GROMACS .gro file of C-alpha atoms in nm:
model
  144
    1MET     CA    1   2.476   3.047  -3.767
    2THR     CA    2   2.333   3.153  -3.433
    3VAL     CA    3   2.010   3.316  -3.320
    4SER     CA    4   2.198   3.638  -3.238
    5ARG     CA    5   2.244   3.708  -3.609
    6ILE     CA    6   1.875   3.735  -3.693
    7CYS     CA    7   1.681   3.800  -3.372
    8ASN     CA    8   1.511   4.133  -3.318
    9ARG     CA    9   1.707   4.316  -3.049
   10SER     CA   10   1.428   4.569  -2.997
   11ALA     CA   11   1.200   4.350  -2.788
   12VAL     CA   12   0.914   4.546  -2.637
   13VAL     CA   13   0.856   4.458  -2.274
   14THR     CA   14   0.583   4.490  -2.015
   15ASN     CA   15   0.524   4.368  -1.664
   16GLY     CA   16   0.246   4.145  -1.538
   17ASP     CA   17   0.075   4.426  -1.348
   18GLU     CA   18   0.019   4.650  -1.649
   19THR     CA   19  -0.337   4.646  -1.783
   20ILE     CA   20  -0.425   4.487  -2.114
   21LEU     CA   21  -0.551   4.824  -2.237
   22VAL     CA   22  -0.219   4.999  -2.173
   23ALA     CA   23  -0.026   4.706  -2.322
   24ALA     CA   24  -0.251   4.692  -2.631
   25LYS     CA   25  -0.212   5.066  -2.689
   26ARG     CA   26   0.167   5.026  -2.677
   27MET     CA   27   0.148   4.737  -2.923
   28ALA     CA   28  -0.059   4.950  -3.161
   29ARG     CA   29   0.166   5.256  -3.125
   30LEU     CA   30   0.482   5.052  -3.189
   31SER     CA   31   0.325   4.825  -3.454
   32VAL     CA   32   0.422   4.505  -3.271
   33GLY     CA   33   0.219   4.194  -3.205
   34THR     CA   34   0.421   4.062  -2.911
   35LEU     CA   35   0.526   4.187  -2.570
   36ILE     CA   36   0.770   4.003  -2.350
   37VAL     CA   37   0.672   4.010  -1.985
   38THR     CA   38   0.972   4.058  -1.760
   39ASP     CA   39   1.022   4.019  -1.387
   40ARG     CA   40   1.123   4.361  -1.265
   41GLU     CA   41   1.229   4.232  -0.924
   42SER     CA   42   1.499   4.004  -1.064
   43GLY     CA   43   1.612   4.221  -1.352
   44ASN     CA   44   1.534   4.177  -1.716
   45HIS     CA   45   1.436   3.808  -1.698
   46PRO     CA   46   1.149   3.702  -1.925
   47ILE     CA   47   0.865   3.533  -1.737
   48GLY     CA   48   0.586   3.538  -1.995
   49ILE     CA   49   0.474   3.651  -2.336
   50VAL     CA   50   0.156   3.821  -2.453
   51THR     CA   51   0.052   3.850  -2.816
   52ASP     CA   52  -0.223   4.038  -2.993
   53ARG     CA   53  -0.395   3.701  -3.032
   54ASP     CA   54  -0.383   3.650  -2.653
   55VAL     CA   55  -0.554   3.986  -2.609
   56VAL     CA   56  -0.834   3.884  -2.845
   57VAL     CA   57  -0.882   3.522  -2.736
   58ARG     CA   58  -0.812   3.545  -2.362
   59CYS     CA   59  -0.942   3.893  -2.287
   60VAL     CA   60  -1.191   4.024  -2.543
   61ALA     CA   61  -1.354   3.688  -2.625
   62GLU     CA   62  -1.382   3.610  -2.253
   63GLN     CA   63  -1.545   3.952  -2.200
   64LEU     CA   64  -1.280   4.068  -1.954
   65ASP     CA   65  -1.241   4.442  -1.907
   66PRO     CA   66  -0.906   4.538  -2.066
   67ALA     CA   67  -0.894   4.855  -1.856
   68ILE     CA   68  -0.859   4.654  -1.535
   69THR     CA   69  -0.737   4.311  -1.648
   70PRO     CA   70  -0.364   4.269  -1.587
   71VAL     CA   71  -0.133   4.129  -1.852
   72SER     CA   72  -0.057   3.841  -1.613
   73ALA     CA   73  -0.415   3.716  -1.660
   74VAL     CA   74  -0.371   3.651  -2.034
   75MET     CA   75   0.003   3.598  -2.085
   76THR     CA   76   0.151   3.262  -2.177
   77VAL     CA   77   0.375   3.120  -1.907
   78PRO     CA   78   0.638   3.007  -1.900
   79VAL     CA   79   0.779   3.189  -2.198
   80LYS     CA   80   0.992   2.970  -2.423
   81THR     CA   81   1.348   3.102  -2.434
   82VAL     CA   82   1.662   3.037  -2.631
   83ARG     CA   83   2.015   3.164  -2.573
   84GLU     CA   84   2.156   3.405  -2.829
   85ASP     CA   85   2.443   3.165  -2.904
   86THR     CA   86   2.202   2.883  -2.997
   87PRO     CA   87   2.218   2.756  -3.356
   88ILE     CA   88   1.917   2.863  -3.561
   89GLU     CA   89   1.835   2.500  -3.639
   90THR     CA   90   1.810   2.423  -3.267
   91ALA     CA   91   1.587   2.726  -3.214
   92LEU     CA   92   1.356   2.604  -3.492
   93THR     CA   93   1.335   2.265  -3.326
   94SER     CA   94   1.242   2.437  -2.998
   95MET     CA   95   0.970   2.635  -3.175
   96ALA     CA   96   0.830   2.321  -3.333
   97SER     CA   97   0.838   2.127  -3.005
   98ALA     CA   98   0.667   2.408  -2.816
   99GLY     CA   99   0.422   2.489  -3.095
  100THR     CA  100   0.517   2.855  -3.089
  101ARG     CA  101   0.624   3.108  -3.351
  102ARG     CA  102   0.829   3.323  -3.112
  103LEU     CA  103   1.108   3.268  -2.863
  104ALA     CA  104   1.249   3.513  -2.612
  105VAL     CA  105   1.624   3.541  -2.665
  106THR     CA  106   1.843   3.561  -2.357
  107ASN     CA  107   2.209   3.611  -2.278
  108GLU     CA  108   2.429   3.397  -2.052
  109ASP     CA  109   2.270   3.563  -1.746
  110ASP     CA  110   1.919   3.469  -1.869
  111GLU     CA  111   1.840   3.836  -1.931
  112LEU     CA  112   1.624   3.931  -2.227
  113VAL     CA  113   1.821   4.054  -2.528
  114GLY     CA  114   1.567   4.007  -2.807
  115VAL     CA  115   1.293   3.804  -2.972
  116LEU     CA  116   1.325   3.543  -3.244
  117ALA     CA  117   1.016   3.503  -3.462
  118LEU     CA  118   0.953   3.239  -3.723
  119ASP     CA  119   0.926   3.527  -3.972
  120ASP     CA  120   1.291   3.617  -3.895
  121VAL     CA  121   1.398   3.265  -3.993
  122ILE     CA  122   1.186   3.275  -4.308
  123GLU     CA  123   1.344   3.608  -4.409
  124LEU     CA  124   1.689   3.454  -4.366
  125LEU     CA  125   1.592   3.154  -4.580
  126VAL     CA  126   1.460   3.385  -4.853
  127GLU     CA  127   1.786   3.585  -4.850
  128GLU     CA  128   1.990   3.265  -4.872
  129ALA     CA  129   1.775   3.132  -5.157
  130GLU     CA  130   1.815   3.459  -5.347
  131THR     CA  131   2.193   3.439  -5.305
  132ILE     CA  132   2.194   3.082  -5.438
  133GLY     CA  133   1.971   3.190  -5.727
  134ARG     CA  134   2.213   3.468  -5.824
  135LEU     CA  135   2.502   3.222  -5.811
  136LEU     CA  136   2.319   2.971  -6.030
  137THR     CA  137   2.236   3.245  -6.280
  138LYS     CA  138   2.605   3.332  -6.313
  139GLN     CA  139   2.730   2.976  -6.299
  140PRO     CA  140   2.475   2.708  -6.391
  141PRO     CA  141   2.517   2.365  -6.231
  142VAL     CA  142   2.711   2.107  -6.431
  143TRP     CA  143   2.412   1.877  -6.465
  144ALA     CA  144   2.201   2.147  -6.636
   0.00000   0.00000   0.00000
């Protein structure tokens, strides 16, 4: 199974020049905790990521003014990416290696097509476990 099956295709984007205040207001309005920063000059290519935690730790805690501080000052670069045709297991390995809970998902042209969050993988595992549970309820294993 590939990342394309479970990634969120409604990635919310920003650019590095936007202020933290504007970005944070969009995050609140859309109820998202992550914005993918894209390079507008070269198309829809992800160049960074900013999370609500980045806003708190790198802006508010450092006493930066969110009304004038650009997203580029607090975003994580480079953003970790994975192609949409990547197996989910490989994506999980990438998350673990990078120590991140989110990956930007790109197409064959390295353009942003979505975001894969650890929560998406957990939801898939829960669905699969429920399916197995229903099967076992209808047909118990032979060793039971």
